[in-house]
Short mmCIF file of C-alpha atoms in Angstrom, two decimals:
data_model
loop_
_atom_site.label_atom_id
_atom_site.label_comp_id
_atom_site.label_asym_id
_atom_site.label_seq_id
_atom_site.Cartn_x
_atom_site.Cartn_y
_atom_site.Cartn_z
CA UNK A 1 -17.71 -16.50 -35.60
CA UNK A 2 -16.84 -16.66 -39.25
CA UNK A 3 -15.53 -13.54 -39.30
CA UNK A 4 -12.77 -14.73 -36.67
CA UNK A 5 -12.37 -17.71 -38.91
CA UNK A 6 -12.04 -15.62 -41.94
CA UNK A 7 -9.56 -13.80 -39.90
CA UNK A 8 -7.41 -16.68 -38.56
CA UNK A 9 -7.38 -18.12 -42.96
CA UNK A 10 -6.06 -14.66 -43.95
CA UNK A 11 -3.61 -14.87 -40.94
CA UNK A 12 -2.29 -18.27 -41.78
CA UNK A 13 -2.33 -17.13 -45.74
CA UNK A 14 -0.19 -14.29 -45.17
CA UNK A 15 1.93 -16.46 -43.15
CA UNK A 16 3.03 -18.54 -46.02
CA UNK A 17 3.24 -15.44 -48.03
CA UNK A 18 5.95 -14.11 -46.41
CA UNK A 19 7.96 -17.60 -46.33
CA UNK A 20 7.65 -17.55 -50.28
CA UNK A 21 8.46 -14.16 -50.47
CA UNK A 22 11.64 -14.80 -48.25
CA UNK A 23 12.65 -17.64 -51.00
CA UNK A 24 11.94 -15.47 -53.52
CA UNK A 25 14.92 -13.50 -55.45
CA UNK A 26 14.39 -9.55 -55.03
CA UNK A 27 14.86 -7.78 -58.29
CA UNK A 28 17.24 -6.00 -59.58
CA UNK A 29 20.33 -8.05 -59.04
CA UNK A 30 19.24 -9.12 -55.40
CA UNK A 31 19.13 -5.30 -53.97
CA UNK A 32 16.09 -4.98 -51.77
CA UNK A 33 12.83 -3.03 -52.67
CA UNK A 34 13.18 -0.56 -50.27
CA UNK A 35 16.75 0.29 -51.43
CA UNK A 36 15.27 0.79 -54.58
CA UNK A 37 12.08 3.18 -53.78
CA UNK A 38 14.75 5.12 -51.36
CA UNK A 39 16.54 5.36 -54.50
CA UNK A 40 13.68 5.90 -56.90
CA UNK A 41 12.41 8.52 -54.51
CA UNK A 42 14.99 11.15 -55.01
CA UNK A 43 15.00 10.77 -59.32
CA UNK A 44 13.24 12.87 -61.63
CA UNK A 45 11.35 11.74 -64.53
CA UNK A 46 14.55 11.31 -66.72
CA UNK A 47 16.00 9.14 -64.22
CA UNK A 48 13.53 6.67 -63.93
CA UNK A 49 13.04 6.46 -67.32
CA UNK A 50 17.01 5.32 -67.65
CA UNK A 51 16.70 2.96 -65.25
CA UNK A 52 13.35 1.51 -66.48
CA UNK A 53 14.85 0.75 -69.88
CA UNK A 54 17.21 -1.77 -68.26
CA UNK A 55 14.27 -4.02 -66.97
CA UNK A 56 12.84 -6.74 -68.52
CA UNK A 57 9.95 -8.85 -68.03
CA UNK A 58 6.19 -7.84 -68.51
CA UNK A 59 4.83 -5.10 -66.72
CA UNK A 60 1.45 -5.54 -65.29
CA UNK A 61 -0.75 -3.88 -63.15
CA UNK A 62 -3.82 -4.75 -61.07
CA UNK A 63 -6.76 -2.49 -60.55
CA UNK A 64 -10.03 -2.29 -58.93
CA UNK A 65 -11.14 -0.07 -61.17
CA UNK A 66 -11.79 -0.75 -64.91
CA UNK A 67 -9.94 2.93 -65.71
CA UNK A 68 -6.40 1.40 -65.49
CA UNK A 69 -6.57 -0.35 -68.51
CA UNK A 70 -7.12 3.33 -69.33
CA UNK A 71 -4.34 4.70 -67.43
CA UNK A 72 -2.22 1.76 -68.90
CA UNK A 73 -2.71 3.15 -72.72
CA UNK A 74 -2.19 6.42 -71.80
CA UNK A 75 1.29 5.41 -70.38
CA UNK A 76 2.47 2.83 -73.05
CA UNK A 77 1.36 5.95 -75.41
CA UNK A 78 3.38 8.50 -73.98
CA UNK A 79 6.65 6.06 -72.69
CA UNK A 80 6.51 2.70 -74.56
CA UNK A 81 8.67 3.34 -77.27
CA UNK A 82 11.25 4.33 -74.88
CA UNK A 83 10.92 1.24 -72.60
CA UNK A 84 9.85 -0.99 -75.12
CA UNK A 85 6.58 -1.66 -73.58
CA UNK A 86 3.99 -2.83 -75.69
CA UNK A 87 -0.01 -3.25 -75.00
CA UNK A 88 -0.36 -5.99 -77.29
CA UNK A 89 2.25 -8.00 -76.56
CA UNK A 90 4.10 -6.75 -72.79
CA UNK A 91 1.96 -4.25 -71.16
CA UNK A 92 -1.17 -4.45 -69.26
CA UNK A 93 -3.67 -3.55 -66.97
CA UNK A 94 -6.49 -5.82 -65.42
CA UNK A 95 -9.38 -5.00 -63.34
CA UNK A 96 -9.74 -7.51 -60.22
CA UNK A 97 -11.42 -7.13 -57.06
CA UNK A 98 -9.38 -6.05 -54.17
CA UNK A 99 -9.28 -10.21 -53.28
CA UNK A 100 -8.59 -11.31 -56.03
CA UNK A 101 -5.69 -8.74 -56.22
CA UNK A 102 -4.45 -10.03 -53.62
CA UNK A 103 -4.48 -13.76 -53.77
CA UNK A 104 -3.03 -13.35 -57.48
CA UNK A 105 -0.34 -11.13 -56.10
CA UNK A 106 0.40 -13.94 -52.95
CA UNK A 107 0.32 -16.83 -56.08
CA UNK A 108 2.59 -14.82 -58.34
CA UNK A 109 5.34 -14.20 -55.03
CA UNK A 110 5.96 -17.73 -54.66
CA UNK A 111 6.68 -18.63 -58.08
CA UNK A 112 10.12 -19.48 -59.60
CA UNK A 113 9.61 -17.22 -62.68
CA UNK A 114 7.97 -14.15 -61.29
CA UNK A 115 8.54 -12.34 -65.39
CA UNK A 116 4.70 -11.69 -66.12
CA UNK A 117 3.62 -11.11 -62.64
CA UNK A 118 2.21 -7.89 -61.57
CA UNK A 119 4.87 -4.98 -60.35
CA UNK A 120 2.41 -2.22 -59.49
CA UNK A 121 -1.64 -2.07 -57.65
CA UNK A 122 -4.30 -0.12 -57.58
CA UNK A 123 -6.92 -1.11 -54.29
CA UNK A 124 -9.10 0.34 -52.40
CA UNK A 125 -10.03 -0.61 -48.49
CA UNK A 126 -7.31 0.83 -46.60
CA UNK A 127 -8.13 -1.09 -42.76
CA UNK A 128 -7.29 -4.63 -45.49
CA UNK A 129 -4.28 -3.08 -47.24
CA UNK A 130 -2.77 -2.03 -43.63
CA UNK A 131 -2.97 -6.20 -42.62
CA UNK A 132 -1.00 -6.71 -45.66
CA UNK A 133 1.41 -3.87 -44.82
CA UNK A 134 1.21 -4.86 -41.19
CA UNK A 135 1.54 -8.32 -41.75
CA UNK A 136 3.42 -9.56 -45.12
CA UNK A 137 5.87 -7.63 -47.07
CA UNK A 138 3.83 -7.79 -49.90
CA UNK A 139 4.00 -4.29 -50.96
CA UNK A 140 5.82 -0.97 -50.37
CA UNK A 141 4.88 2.49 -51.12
CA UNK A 142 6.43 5.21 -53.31
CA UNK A 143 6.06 8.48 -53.38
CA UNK A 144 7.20 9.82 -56.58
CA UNK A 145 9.54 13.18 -56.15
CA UNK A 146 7.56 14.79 -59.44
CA UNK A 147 4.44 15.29 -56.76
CA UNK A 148 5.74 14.74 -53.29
CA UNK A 149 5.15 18.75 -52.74
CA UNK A 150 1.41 17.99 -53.70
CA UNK A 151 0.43 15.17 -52.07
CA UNK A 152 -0.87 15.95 -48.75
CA UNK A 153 1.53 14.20 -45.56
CA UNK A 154 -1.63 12.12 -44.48
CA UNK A 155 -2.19 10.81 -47.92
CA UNK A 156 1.41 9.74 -49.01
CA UNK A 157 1.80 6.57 -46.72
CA UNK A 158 0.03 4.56 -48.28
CA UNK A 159 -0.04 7.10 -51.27
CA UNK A 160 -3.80 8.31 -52.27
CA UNK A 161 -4.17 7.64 -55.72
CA UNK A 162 -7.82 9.41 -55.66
CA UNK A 163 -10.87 9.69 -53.39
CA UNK A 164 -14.59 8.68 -54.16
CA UNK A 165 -17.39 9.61 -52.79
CA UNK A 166 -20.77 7.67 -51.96
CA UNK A 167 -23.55 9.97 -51.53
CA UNK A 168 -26.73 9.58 -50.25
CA UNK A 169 -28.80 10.66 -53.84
CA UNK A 170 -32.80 10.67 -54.19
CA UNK A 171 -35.28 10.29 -57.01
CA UNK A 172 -36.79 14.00 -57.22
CA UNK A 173 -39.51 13.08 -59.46
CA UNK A 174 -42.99 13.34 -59.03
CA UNK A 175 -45.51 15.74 -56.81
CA UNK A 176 -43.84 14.29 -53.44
CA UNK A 177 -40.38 14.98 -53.61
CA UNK A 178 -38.75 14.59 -50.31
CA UNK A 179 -36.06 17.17 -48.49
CA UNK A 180 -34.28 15.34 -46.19
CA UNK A 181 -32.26 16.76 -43.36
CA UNK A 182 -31.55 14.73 -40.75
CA UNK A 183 -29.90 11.03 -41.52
CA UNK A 184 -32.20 9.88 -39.06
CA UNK A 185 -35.39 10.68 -41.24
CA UNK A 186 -34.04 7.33 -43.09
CA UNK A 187 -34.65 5.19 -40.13
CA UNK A 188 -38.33 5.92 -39.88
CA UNK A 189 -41.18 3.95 -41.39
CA UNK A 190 -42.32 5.83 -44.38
CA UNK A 191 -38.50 4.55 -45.62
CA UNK A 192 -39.18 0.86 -44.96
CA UNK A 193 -37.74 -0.40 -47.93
CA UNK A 194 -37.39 2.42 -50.13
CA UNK A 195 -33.33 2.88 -49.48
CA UNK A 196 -31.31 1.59 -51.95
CA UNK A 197 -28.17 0.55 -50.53
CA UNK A 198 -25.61 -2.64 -51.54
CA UNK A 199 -25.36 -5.08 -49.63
CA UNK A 200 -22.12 -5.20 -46.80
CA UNK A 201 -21.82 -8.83 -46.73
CA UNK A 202 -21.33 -7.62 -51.02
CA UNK A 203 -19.26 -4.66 -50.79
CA UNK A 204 -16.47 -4.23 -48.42
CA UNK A 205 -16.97 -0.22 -48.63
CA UNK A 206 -20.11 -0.44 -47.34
CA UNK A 207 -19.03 -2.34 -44.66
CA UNK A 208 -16.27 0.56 -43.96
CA UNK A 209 -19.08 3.26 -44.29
CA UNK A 210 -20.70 1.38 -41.49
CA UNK A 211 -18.19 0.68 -39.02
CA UNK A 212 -17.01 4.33 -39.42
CA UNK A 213 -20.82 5.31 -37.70
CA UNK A 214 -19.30 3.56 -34.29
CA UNK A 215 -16.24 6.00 -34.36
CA UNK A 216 -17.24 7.65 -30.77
CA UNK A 217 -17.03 10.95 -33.33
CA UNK A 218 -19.51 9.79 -35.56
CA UNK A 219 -21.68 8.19 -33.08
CA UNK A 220 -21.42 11.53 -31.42
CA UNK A 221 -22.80 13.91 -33.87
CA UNK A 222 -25.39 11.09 -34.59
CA UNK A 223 -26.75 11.16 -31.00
CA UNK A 224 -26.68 15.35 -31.75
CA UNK A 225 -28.17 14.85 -34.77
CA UNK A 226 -31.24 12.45 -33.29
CA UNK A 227 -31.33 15.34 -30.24
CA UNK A 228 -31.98 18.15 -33.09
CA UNK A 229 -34.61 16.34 -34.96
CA UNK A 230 -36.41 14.62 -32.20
CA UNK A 231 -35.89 17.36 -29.41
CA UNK A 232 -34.96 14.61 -26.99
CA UNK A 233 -31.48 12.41 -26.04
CA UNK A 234 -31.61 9.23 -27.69
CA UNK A 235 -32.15 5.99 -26.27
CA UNK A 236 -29.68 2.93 -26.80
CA UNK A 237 -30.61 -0.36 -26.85
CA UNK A 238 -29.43 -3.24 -24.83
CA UNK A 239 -27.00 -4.09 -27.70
CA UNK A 240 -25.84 -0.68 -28.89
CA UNK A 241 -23.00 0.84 -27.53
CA UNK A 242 -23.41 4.03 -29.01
CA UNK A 243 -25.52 6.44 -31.42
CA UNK A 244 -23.14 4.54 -33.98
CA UNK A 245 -24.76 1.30 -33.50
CA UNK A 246 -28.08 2.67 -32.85
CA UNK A 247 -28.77 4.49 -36.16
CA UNK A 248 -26.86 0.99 -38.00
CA UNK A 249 -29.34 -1.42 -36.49
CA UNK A 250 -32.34 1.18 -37.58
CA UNK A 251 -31.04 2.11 -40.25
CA UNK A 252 -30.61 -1.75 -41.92
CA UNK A 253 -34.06 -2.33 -40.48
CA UNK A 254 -35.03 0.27 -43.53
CA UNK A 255 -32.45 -0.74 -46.47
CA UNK A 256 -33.39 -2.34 -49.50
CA UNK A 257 -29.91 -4.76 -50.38
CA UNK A 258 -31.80 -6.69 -53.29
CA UNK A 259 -29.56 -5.14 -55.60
CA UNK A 260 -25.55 -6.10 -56.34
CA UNK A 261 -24.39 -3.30 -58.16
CA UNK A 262 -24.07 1.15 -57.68
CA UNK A 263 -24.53 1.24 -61.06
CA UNK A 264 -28.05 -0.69 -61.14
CA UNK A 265 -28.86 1.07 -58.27
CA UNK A 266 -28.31 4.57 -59.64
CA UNK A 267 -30.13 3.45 -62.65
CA UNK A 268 -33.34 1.93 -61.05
CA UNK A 269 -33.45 4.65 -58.91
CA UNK A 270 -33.49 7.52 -61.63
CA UNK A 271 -36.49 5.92 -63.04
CA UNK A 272 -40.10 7.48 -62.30
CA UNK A 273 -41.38 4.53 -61.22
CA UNK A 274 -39.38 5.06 -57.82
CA UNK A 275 -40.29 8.69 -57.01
CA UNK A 276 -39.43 9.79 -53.50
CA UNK A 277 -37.08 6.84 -53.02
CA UNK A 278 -33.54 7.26 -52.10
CA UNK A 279 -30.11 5.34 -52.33
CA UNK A 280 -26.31 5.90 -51.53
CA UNK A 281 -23.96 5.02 -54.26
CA UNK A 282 -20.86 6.26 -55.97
CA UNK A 283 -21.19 10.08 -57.17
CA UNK A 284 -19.57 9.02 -60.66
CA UNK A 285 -22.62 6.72 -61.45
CA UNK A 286 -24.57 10.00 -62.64
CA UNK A 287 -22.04 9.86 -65.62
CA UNK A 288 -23.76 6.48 -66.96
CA UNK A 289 -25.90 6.62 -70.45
CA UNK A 290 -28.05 4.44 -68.34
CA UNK A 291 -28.55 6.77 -65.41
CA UNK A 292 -31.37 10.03 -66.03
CA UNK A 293 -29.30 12.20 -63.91
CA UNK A 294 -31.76 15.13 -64.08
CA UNK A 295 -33.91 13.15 -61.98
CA UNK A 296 -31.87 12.75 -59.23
CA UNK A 297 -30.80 15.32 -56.70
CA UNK A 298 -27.51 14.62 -54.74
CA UNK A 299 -27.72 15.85 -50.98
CA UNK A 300 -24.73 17.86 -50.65
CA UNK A 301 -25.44 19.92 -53.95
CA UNK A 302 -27.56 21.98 -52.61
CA UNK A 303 -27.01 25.56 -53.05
CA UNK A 304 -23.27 24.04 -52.15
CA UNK A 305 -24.13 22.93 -48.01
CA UNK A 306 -24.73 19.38 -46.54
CA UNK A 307 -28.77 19.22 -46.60
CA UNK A 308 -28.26 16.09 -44.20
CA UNK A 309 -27.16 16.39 -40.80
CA UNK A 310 -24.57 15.22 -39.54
CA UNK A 311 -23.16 13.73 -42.96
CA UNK A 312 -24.33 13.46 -46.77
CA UNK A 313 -22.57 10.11 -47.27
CA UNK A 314 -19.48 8.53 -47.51
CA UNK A 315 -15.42 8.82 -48.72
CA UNK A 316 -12.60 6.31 -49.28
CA UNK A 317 -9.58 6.51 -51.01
CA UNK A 318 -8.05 4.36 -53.50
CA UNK A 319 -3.90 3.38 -53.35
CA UNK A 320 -1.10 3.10 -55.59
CA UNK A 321 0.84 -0.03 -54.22
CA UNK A 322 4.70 -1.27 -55.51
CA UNK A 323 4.45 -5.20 -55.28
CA UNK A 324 7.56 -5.92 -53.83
CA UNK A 325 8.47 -8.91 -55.91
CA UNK A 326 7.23 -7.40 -59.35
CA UNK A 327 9.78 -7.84 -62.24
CA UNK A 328 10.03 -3.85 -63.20
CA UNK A 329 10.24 -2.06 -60.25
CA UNK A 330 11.49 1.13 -61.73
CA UNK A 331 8.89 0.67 -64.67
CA UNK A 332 6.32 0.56 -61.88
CA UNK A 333 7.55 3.89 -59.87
CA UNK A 334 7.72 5.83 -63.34
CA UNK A 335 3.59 4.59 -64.08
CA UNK A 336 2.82 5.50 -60.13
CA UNK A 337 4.71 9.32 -60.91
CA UNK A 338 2.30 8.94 -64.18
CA UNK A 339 -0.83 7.95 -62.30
CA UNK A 340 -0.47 10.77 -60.19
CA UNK A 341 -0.11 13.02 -62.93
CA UNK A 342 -3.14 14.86 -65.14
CA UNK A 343 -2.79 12.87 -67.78
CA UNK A 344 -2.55 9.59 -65.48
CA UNK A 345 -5.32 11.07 -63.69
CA UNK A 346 -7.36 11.64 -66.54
CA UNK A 347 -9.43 8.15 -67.47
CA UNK A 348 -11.10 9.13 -63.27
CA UNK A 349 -11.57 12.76 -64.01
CA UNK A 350 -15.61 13.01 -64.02
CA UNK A 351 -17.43 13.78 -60.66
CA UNK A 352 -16.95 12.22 -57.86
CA UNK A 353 -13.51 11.51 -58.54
CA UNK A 354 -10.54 13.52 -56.61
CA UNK A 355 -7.12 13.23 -57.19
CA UNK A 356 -4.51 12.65 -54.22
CA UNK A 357 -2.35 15.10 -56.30
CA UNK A 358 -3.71 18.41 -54.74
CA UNK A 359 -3.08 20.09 -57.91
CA UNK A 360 -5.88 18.64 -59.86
CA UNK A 361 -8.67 19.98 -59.09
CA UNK A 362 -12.06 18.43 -59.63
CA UNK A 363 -14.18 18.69 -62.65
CA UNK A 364 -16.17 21.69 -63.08
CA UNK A 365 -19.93 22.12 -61.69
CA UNK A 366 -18.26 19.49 -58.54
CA UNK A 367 -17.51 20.77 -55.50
CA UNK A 368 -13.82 20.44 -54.26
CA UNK A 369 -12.33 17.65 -51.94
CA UNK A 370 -12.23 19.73 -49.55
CA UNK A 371 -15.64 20.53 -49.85
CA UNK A 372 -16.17 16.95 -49.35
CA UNK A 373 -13.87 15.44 -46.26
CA UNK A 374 -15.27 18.29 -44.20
CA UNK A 375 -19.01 17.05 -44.82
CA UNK A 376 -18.81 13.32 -45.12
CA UNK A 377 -17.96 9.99 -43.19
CA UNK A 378 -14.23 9.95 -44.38
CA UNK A 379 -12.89 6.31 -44.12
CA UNK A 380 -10.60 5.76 -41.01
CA UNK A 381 -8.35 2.67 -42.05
CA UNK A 382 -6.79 2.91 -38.26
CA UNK A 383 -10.00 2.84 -36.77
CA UNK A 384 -11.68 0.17 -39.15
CA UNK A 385 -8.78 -1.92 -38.43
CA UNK A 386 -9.28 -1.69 -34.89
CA UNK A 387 -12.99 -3.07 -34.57
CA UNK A 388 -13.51 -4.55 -37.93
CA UNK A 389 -14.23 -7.83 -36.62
CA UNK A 390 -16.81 -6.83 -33.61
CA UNK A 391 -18.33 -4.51 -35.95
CA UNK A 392 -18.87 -6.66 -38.82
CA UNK A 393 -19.80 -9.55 -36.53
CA UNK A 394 -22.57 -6.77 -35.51
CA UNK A 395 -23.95 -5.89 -39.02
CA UNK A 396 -23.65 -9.34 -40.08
CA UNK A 397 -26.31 -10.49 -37.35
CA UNK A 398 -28.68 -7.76 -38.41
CA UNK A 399 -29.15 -8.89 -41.90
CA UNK A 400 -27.67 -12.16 -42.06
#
């Protein structure tokens, strides 16, 4: 029930969104966005610098990810003084949380002065940023013609800035280290508790990970899976339509959500005080100074095969987004054709970081993406879309 609220407030807040936007002046002497990423889409490098020089205003960008200030530096560095961009004074990058992204982007549409409001965005949850796309005309994409050969079709629209992966990762300490194989080993009692795993009603990609299990392909190869390690078909409850469901509900029953945060989670974990316990969090958390990394072992790392059947964890992408009323539209395709470059790509190059540019490849000792979207739960923003609200609704009763 208050998901469908939630759902009906987001309706009626895009609603207004798109009657400021309609009173709002498009940039660039009143041409419309599109016009202009049509336009920007077909200039090199030297074009778009030529026509970001005639823009004025600030230019800001939103991230949820704390690397763009990162990214930001790295791009005032290398085209500031051109631009005359400025981090001290004109340019900058701020790390929000996808929400907050996007009520500050809905506040800054409206307003009569739009000069300091945000003209590109980095978020991640692709079934949310399809509403918006669906639903407001808060955003456009832009594929810049630098990398349009190297972006893959399915990852240009919206473009995929990078992928992450959450893998399921387990404390390897002690004189009872365990070997899982099977995802349903996690659902049975010795695990009561011992699963590390953020909260959904927390963490939105959780959520995702979750409602990707009901996919009748995932719930598939879960009812496989359960007939491989239990030599029998499995049995649904009353309130489970699938495998999907089935291996949620047990799976929850075993989860310990008293931490907020991957990066807690991979630290705690690491610590020999939790031997034998596991957790699924963010690959790149094994690059913290407060993670011991030697002793935790990742599931998929072994020898280079998925030790879990039918999946070692989880991947989602992240999006470069144009905000269609931003003040330096050109400025922002010209940072998108940077972000997708090596050197824009650079503050996420560590493991567990790929970049939508297929010409990056990942760091070394990592196994490609590849590797990775053909042995985990990939996130389906179509599909998530689809039965976000039943699903959720779901979860949301197990745990409360």
């Amino acid at each position: 029930m208050k998901q469908r609220i939630f759902a009906l407030a987001l309706a009626l807040v895009m609603v207004v969104g798109i009657f400021a936007l309609a009173a709002c002046k498009p940039a660039d002497g009143g041409k419309d966005i599109s016009d202009l990423i049509a336009a920007g889409e077909k200039m090199t490098t030297e074009e778009l610098i030529a026509k970001a020089k005639e823009e004025t205003g600030d230019f800001v960008a939103y991230g949820n990810s704390s690397r763009i200030t990162n990214a930001m530096e790295g791009f005032v560095k290398k085209y500031g003084a051109e631009l005359g961009l400025d981090t001290k004074t004109n340019a900058k990058a701020d790390k929000q949380s996808d929400s907050a992204i996007y009520q500050l982007i809905l506040q800054e549409s409206g307003a009569a002065n739009n000069s300091k409001g945000a003209s590109m965005v980095l978020v991640q949850d692709g079934a949310t940023l399809s509403t918006y796309l669906n639903n407001t005309t808060l955003f456009d994409n832009f594929i810049p013609k630098k990398y349009a050969e190297s972006i893959g079709d399915t990852d240009k629209t919206p473009l995929v800035h990078q992928y992450i992966n959450k893998l399921f990762i387990w404390n390897n300490t002690g004189d009872n280290v365990p070997k899982f194989t099977n995802v349903w080993e996690l659902t049975e009692e010795q695990y009561k508790d011992k699963i590390f795993f953020k909260s959904p009603n927390l963490e939105q990609v959780n959520m995702n990970f979750l409602i990707m299990l009901t996919k009748e392909e995932w719930a598939q190869k879960l009812a496989d899976a359960y007939q491989t390690k239990y030599g029998k078909a499995i049995t649904l409850d009353n309130d489970c339509p699938n495998a999907g469901y089935q291996f949620i509900k047990a799976f929850l029953n075993n989860a310990n959500m008293s931490i907020e945060s991957d990066t807690t989670i991979a630290k705690d974990l690491s610590s020999e005080t939790n031997a034998g316990k596991i957790g699924l969090f963010v690959l790149s958390k094994l690059r913290d100074s407060s993670v011991l990394a030697d002793n935790l072992q990742v599931a998929a790392w072994e020898d280079k095969e998925v030790a879990i059947n039918p999946f070692a964890g989880f991947m989602y992408p992240l999006y470069c987004q144009m905000v269609t009323n931003g003040p330096r539209p050109y400025t922002a395709m010209l940072f998108i054709e940077y972000m997708m470059s090596e050197d824009g790509f650079a503050p996420w190059a560590s493991m567990g970081s790929y970049s939508g540019n297929a010409t990056i490849k990942e760091v070394e000792g990592d196994s490609p993406l590849s590797f990775w979207k053909a042995n985990l739960v990939v996130e389906d923003a179509t599909y998530i879309a689809s039965v976000k609200t039943d699903v959720s609704d779901f979860v949301k009763g197990l745990i409360g």
